[in-house]
Coordinates of C-alpha atoms in Angstrom, one line a residue:
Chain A
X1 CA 87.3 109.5 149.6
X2 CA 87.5 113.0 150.8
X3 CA 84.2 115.0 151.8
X4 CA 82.8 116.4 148.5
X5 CA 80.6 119.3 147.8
X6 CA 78.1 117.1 145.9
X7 CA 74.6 116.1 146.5
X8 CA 74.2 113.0 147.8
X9 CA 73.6 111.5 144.4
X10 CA 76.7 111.5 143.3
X11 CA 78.0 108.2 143.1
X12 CA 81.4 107.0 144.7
X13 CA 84.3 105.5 142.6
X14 CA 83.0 102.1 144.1
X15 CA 79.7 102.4 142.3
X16 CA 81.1 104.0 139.0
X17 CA 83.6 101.4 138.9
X18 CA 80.4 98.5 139.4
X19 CA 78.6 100.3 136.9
X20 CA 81.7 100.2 134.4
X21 CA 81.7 96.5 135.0
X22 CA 78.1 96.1 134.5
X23 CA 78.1 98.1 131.5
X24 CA 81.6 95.9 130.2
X25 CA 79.6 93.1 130.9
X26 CA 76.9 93.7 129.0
X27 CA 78.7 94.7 125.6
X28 CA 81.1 92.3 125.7
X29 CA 78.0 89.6 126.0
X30 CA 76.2 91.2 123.2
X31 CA 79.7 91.2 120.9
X32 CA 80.1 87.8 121.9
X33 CA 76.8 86.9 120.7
X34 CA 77.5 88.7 117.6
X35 CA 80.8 86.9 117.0
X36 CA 79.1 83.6 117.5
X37 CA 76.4 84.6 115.5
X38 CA 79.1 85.0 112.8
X39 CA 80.4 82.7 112.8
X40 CA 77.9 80.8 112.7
X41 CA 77.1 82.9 109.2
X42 CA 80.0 82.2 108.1
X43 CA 80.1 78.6 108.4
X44 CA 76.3 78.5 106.9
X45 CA 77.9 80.4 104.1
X46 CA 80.6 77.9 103.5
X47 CA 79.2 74.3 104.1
X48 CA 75.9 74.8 102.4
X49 CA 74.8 72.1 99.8
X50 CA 77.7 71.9 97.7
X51 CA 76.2 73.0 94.1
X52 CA 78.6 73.0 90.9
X53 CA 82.2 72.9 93.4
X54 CA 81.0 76.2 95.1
X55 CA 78.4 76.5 98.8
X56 CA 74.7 76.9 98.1
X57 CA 74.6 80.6 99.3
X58 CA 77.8 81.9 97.5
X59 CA 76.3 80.6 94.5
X60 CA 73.2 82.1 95.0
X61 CA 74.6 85.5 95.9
X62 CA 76.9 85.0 92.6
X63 CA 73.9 84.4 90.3
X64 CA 72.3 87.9 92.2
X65 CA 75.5 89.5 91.4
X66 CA 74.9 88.4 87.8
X67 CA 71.4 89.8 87.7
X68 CA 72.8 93.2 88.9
X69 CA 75.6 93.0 86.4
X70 CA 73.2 92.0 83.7
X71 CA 70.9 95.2 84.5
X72 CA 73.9 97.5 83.9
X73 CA 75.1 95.9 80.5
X74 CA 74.8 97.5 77.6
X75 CA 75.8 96.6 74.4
X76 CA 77.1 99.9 74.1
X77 CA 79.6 99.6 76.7
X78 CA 82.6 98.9 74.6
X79 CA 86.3 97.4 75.7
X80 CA 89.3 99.7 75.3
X81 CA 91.1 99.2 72.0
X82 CA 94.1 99.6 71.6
X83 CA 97.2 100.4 68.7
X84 CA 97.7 97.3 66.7
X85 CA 101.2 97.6 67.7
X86 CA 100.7 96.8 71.4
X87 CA 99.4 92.9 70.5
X88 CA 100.9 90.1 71.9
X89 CA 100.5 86.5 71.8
X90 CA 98.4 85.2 74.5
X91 CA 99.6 82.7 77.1
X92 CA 97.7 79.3 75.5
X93 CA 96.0 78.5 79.2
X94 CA 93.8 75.8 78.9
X95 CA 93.8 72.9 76.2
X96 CA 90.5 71.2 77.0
X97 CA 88.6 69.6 74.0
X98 CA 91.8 69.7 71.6
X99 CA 92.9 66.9 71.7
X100 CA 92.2 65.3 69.2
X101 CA 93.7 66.1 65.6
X102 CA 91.8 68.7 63.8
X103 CA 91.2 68.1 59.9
X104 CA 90.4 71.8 58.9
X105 CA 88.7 71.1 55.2
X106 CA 86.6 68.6 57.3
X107 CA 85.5 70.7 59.7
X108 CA 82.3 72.3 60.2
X109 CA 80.6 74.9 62.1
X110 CA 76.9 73.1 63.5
X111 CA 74.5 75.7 64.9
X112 CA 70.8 74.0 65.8
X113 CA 68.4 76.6 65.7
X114 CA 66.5 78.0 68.6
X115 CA 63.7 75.6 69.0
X116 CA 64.6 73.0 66.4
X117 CA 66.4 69.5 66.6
X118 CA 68.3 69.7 63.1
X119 CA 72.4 71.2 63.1
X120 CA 72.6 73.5 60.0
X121 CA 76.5 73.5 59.1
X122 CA 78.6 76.2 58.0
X123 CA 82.1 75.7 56.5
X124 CA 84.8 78.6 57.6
X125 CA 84.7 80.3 54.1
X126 CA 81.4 81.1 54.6
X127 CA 81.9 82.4 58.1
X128 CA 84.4 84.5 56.5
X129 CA 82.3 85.8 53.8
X130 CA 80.4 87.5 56.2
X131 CA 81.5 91.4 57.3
X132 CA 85.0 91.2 58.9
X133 CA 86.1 93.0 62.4
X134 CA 89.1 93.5 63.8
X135 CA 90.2 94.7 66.7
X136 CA 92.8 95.0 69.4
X137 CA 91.6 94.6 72.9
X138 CA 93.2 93.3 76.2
X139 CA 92.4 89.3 76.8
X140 CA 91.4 88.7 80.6
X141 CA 92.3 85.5 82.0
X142 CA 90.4 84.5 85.8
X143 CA 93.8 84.0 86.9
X144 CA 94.3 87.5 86.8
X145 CA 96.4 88.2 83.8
X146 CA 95.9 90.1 80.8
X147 CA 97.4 90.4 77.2
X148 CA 96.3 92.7 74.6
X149 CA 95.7 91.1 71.2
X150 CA 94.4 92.0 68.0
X151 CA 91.8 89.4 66.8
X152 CA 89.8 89.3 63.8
X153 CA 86.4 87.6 62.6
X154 CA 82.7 87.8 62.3
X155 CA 80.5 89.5 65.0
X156 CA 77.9 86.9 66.5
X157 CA 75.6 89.5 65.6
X158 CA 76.2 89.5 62.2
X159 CA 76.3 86.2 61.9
X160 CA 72.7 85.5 63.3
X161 CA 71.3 88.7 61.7
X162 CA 72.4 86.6 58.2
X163 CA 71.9 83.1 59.5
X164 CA 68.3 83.8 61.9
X165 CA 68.9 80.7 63.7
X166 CA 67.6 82.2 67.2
X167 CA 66.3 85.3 67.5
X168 CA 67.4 87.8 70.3
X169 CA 64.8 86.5 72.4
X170 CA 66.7 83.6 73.2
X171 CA 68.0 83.7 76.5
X172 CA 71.2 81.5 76.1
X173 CA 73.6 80.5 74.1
X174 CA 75.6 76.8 74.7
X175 CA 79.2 76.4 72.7
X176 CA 80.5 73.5 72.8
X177 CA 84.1 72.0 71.1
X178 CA 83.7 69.2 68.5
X179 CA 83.8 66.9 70.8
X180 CA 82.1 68.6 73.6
X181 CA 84.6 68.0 76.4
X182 CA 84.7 72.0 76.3
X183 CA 81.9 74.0 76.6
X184 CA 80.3 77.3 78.0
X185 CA 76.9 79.3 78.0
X186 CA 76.7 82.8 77.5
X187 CA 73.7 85.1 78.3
X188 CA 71.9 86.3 74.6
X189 CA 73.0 90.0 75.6
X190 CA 77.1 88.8 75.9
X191 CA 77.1 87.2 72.5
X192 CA 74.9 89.7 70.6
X193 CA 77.4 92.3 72.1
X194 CA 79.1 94.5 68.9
X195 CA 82.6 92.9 70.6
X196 CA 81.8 89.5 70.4
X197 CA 83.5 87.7 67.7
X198 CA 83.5 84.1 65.9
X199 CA 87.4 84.6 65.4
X200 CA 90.1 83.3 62.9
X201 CA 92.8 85.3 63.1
X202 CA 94.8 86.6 65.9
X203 CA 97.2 88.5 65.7
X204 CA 96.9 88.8 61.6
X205 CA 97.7 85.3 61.4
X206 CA 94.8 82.8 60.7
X207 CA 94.3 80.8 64.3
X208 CA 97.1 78.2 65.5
X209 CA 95.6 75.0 66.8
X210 CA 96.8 75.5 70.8
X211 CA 94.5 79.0 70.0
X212 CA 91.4 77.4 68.9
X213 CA 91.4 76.7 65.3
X214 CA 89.6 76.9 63.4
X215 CA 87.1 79.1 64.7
X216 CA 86.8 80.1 67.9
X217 CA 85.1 82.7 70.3
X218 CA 86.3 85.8 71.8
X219 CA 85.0 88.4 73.4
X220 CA 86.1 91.2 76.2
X221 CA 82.8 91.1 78.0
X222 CA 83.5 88.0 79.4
X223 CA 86.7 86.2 81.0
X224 CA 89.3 83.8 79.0
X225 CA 87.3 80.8 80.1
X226 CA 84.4 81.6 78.0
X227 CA 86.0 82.0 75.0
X228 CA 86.0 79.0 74.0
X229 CA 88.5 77.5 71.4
X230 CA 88.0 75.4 68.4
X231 CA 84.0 75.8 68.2
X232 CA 82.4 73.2 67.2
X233 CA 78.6 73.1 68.0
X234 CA 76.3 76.0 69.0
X235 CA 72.8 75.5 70.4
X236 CA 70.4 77.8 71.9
X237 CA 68.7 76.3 75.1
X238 CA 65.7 77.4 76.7
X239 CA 67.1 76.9 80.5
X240 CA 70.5 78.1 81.2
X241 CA 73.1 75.7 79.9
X242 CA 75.8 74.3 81.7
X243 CA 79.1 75.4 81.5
X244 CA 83.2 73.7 82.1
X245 CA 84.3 76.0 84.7
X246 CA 80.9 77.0 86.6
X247 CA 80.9 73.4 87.3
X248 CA 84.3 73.7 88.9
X249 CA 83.3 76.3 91.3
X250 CA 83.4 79.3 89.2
X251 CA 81.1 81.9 88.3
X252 CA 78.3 80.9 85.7
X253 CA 78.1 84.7 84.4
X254 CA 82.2 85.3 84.4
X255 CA 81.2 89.1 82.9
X256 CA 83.8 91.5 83.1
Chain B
X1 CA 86.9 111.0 141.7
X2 CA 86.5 108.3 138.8
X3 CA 83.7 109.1 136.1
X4 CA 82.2 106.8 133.4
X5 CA 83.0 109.4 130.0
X6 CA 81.1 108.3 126.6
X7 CA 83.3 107.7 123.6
X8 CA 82.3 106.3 120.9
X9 CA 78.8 105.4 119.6
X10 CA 77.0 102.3 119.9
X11 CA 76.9 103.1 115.7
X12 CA 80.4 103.7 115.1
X13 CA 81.3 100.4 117.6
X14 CA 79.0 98.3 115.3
X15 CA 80.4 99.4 112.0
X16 CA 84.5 99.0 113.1
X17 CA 83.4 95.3 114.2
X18 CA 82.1 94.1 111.5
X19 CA 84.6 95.5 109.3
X20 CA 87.1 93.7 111.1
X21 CA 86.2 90.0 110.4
X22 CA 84.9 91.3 106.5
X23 CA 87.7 93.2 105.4
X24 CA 89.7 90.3 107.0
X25 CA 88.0 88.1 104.9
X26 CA 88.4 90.1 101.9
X27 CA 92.3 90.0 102.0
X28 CA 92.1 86.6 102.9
X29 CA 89.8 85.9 99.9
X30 CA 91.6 88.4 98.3
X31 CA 95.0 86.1 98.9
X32 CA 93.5 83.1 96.6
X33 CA 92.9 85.1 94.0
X34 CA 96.3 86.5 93.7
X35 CA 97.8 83.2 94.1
X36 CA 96.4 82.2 90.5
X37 CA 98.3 85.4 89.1
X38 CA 101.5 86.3 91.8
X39 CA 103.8 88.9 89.9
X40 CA 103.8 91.6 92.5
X41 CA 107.7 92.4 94.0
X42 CA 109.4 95.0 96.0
X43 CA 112.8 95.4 94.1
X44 CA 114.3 97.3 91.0
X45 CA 115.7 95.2 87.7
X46 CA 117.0 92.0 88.6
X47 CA 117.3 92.6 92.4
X48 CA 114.1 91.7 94.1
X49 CA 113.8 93.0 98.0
X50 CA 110.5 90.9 98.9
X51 CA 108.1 88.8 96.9
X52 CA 104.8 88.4 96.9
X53 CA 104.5 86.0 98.5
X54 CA 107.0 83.3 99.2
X55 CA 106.5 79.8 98.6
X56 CA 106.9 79.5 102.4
X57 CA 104.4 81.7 103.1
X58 CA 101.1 80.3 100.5
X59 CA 102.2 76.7 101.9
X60 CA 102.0 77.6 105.5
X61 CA 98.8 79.6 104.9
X62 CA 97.2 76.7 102.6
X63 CA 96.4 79.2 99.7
X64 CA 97.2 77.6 96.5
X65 CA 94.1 76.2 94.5
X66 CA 91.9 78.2 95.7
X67 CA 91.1 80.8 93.0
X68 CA 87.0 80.2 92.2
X69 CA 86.7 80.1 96.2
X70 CA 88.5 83.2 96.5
X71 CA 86.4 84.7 93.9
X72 CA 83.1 83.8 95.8
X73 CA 83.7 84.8 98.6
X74 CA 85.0 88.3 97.2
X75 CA 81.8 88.9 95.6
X76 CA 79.6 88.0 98.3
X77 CA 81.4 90.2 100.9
X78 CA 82.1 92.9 98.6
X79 CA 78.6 93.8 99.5
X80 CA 79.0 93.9 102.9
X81 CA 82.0 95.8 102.9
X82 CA 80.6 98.3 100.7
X83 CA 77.5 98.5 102.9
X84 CA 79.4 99.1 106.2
X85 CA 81.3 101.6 104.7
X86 CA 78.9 103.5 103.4
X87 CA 76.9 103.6 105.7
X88 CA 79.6 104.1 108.1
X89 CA 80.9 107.6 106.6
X90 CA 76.9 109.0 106.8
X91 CA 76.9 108.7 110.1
X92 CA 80.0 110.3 111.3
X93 CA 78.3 113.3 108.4
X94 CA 75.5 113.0 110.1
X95 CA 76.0 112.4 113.6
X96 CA 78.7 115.2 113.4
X97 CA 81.5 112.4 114.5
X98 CA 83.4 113.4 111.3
X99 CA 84.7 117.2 113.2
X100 CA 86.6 114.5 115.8
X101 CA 87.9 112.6 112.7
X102 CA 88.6 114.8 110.0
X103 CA 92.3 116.2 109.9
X104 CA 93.0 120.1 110.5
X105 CA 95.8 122.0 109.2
X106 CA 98.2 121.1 112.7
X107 CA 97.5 117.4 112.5
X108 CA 100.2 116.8 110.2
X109 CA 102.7 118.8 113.0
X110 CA 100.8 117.3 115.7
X111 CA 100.9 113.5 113.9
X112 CA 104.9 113.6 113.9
X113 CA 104.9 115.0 117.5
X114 CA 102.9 111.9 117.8
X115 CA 106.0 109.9 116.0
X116 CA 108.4 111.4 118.0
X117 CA 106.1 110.7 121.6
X118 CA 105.7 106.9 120.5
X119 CA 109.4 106.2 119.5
X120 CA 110.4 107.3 123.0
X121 CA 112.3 110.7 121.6
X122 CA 109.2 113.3 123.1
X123 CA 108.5 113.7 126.5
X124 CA 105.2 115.7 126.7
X125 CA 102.1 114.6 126.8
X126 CA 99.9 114.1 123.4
X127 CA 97.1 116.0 123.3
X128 CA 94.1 115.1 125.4
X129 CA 91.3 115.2 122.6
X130 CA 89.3 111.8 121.7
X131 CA 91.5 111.2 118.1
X132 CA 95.4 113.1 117.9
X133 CA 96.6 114.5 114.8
X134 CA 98.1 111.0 113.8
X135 CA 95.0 109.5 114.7
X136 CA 93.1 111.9 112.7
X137 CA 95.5 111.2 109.7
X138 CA 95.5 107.5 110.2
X139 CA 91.3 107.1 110.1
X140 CA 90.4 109.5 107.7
X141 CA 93.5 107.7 105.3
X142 CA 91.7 104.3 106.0
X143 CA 88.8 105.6 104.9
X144 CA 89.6 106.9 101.9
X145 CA 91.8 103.7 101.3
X146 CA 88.2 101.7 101.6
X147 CA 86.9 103.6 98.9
X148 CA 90.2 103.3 96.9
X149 CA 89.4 99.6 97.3
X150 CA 86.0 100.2 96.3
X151 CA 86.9 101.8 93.0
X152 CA 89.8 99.7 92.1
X153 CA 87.7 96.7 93.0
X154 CA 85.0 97.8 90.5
X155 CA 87.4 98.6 87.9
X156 CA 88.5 94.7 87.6
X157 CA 85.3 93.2 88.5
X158 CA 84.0 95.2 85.2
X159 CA 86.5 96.7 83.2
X160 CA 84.4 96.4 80.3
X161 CA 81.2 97.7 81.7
X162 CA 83.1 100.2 83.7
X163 CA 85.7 100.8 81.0
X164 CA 86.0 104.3 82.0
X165 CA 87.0 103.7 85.3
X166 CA 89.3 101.4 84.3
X167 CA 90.8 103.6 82.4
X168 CA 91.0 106.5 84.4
X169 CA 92.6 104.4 86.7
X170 CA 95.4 103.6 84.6
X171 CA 94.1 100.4 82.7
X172 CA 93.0 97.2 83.9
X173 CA 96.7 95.9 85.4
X174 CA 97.3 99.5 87.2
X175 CA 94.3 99.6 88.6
X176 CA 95.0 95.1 89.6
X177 CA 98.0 96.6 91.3
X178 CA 96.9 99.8 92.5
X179 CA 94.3 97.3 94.6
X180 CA 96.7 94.8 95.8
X181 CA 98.5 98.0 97.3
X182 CA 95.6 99.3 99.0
X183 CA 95.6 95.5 100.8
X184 CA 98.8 95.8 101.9
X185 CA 98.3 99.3 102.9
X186 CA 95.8 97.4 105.2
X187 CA 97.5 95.3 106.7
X188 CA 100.3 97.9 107.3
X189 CA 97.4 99.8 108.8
X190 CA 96.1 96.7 111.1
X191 CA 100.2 96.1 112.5
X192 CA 100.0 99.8 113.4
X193 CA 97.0 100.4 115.5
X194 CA 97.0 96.9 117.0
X195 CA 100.2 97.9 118.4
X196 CA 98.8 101.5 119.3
X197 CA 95.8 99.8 120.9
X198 CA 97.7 97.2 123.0
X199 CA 100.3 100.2 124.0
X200 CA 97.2 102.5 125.2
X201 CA 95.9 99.9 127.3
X202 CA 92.2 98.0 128.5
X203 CA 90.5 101.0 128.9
X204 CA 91.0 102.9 125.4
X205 CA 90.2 99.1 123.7
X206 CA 86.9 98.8 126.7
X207 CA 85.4 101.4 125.0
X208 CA 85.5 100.5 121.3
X209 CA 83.5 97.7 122.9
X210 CA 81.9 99.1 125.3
X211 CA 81.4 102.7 124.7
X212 CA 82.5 104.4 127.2
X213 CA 86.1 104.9 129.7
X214 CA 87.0 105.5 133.3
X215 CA 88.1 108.7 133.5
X216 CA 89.4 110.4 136.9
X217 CA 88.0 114.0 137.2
X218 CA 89.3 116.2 139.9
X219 CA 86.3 115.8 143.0
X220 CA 84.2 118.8 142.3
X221 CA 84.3 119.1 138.6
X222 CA 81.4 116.1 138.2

């Protein structure tokens, strides 16, 4: 190095270099510490106890997401609708619980009350003696597709404002098919939303079978998997019930 | 004489690397979930250029089946992604980092000079400022692409709740492709500036981990 001007303090490229290497050192120890640590997070995150298909953690942060989601509903957050003439027929994902035939004058709606042991049954012409709504929103599939469709039936609302079989206290609701291989829970504030339908028709047409027939439920605050087809039983639990698809890993909340 | 010259904040070096490994995560997460609904394509009528994705491709990655994982692990990280972000833009308000990063009216000149000097066609030098014009374009774009995400993200996790986002986005399957764009917009991103990164060489990458670089200074100038 030539003679410089400097005071004698000024370091030589030897010593800036070391100190570059020091420094380098340093932050590349403290990012590899951080990388380890996570991965380490990550792998805490992924192999906790396995509850309901889905880590420990994840599910815990999913039932917190729910929380935060449930906080912001409000039952006057409405879904889109849409011109009648943009219906179409729904892709018929998901066939759980129908298997068996389906005599429709036999069949009966059972709702236990909130609290009590006893069914009370309702037969579909009483359902539909109650206020009719229609109205065309977009179905929402997990998968990720959609298909707008116009559907037509009672509001849950309506039905228990007539029927007081649980009052809005209640925190869930538990759906189940006739023969319970299908079933779902729904937070009270989902079902007593003005959206939420016990449904018939679709499309003007009374239900097909692969669709849920008789009676089944829709509703645009929550995914395709809740809406549960060909309704058979309805109860209203005190804890939070279980449901087909949480147990598989999903979401227990599934709002949109 | 060499000189040790600080470049970016011990702030700024915290935030880009832990977006790295959580917005990697949120593609790959991201991946699963489109698996279960796969109908995007480059291509016009019946021709189809490129689809996503190819058989090929999900089988060699191990994707398929993985929808209520993918779903998980989106809404857990979403969080930190947000957070980051966030909290990544108030600083460079704050800290006054955002005057480096923010384009100017020649960046967009100075961004195809910086084209034309990468592609071999320009012979002078680029611009000896901490981020060129095509820097300048590139981060401020990824920025706004992260809230993009953000806001088309929201608009599908809620479109009922958030109905009016959803709508002002262009309804729920716009605003479903509007955010699978943004990903590959990401990844086009993350091909680009590894390649810039790797072409400008240890000491430019040193001090995204470090901090600072090794600059020589003519003796006298210290």
């Amino acid at each position: 190095m030539p003679d410089t001007p400097q005071t004698p303090l000024t370091p030589t490229d030897e010593a800036v270099l070391q100190e570059a290497r020091r420094r380098s050192r340093r932050s590349f120890l403290v990012g590899g510490t951080a990388a380890l640590a996570g991965l380490l997070g990550w792998r805490w995150l992924s192999t906790g106890s396995e509850a309901d298909g889905l880590s420990g953690p994840l599910r815990t942060v999913l039932d917190a997401n729910a929380r935060v989601a449930g906080r912001y509903f409000s039952p006057t957050h409405l879904a889109p609708e849409f011109a009648r003439s943009r219906a179409r027929r729904p892709r018929a994902n998901g066939s759980v619980g129908l298997d068996e035939e389906l005599d429709p004058a036999a069949w009966r709606l059972r709702v236990t009350p909130a609290g009590g042991t006893i069914p009370r049954e309702f037969t579909l012409a009483e359902l539909q003696a109650l206020p009719r709504v229609e109205m065309t929103t977009e179905l929402k599939c997990i998968e990720g597709w959609s298909t707008i469709v116009t559907w037509a039936g009672v509001r849950f609302a309506d039905f228990l404002a007539r029927y007081p079989l649980a009052s809005a206290a209640a925190p869930f609701v538990h759906l189940t098919t006739p023969d319970e291989a299908y079933f779902v829970g729904l937070d009270m504030a989902s079902a007593l939303h003005p959206q939420t339908l016990l449904c018939y028709e679709m499309n003007g047409q009374p239900l097909t079978a692969e669709h849920g027939a008789p009676l089944r439920l829709v509703t645009p605050v929550k995914y395709g998997i809740k809406q549960i087809k060909r309704l058979g039983h309805i109860r209203f639990p005190a804890q939070r019930p279980p449901d087909y698809w949480a147990a598989r890993g999903y979401d227990w909340y599934a709002g949109l | 004489m060499k000189q040790l010259r600080e470049k970016h904040p011990l702030a700024i070096r915290w935030f880009h690397w832990i977006n790295f490994p959580v917005l990697a995560l949120m593609i790959w997460s991201g991946l699963w979930i489109y698996w279960a609904n796969d109908v995007y394509r480059l291509g016009w009528g019946n021709t189809t250029l490129l689809r996503f994705f190819p058989q090929s491709f999900y089988e060699a990655f191990d994707v398929p089946y993985k929808l209520a994982r993918g779903m998980s692990w989106h809404f857990v990280l979403m969080w930190v992604f947000a957070l980051n972000g966030l909290l990544y833009v108030v600083y460079t308000l704050v800290s006054g980092e955002w005057r480096e990063l923010l384009p100017t009216r020649r960046s967009f000149a100075e961004a195809w000079q910086v084209v034309l000097h990468d592609v071999g066609l320009r012979k002078q030098p680029l611009p000896p400022r901490k981020f060129n014009g095509a820097q300048q374009l590139a981060y401020t774009a990824v920025v706004l692409m992260g809230a993009g995400s953000l806001l088309t993200g929201a608009a599908i996790y809620k479109p009922t709740q958030l109905a009016w986002l959803t709508t002002l986005l262009g309804g729920y399957e716009w605003a479903r492709l509007e955010h699978f764009a943004l990903t590959i917009g990401y990844v086009l991103f993350f091909v680009v500036h590894v390649a810039q990164v790797i072409k400008a060489g240890w000491n430019n990458f040193r001090a995204m981990v470090a901090g600072f670089e090794v600059v020589d200074v003519p003796a006298g100038d210290a």
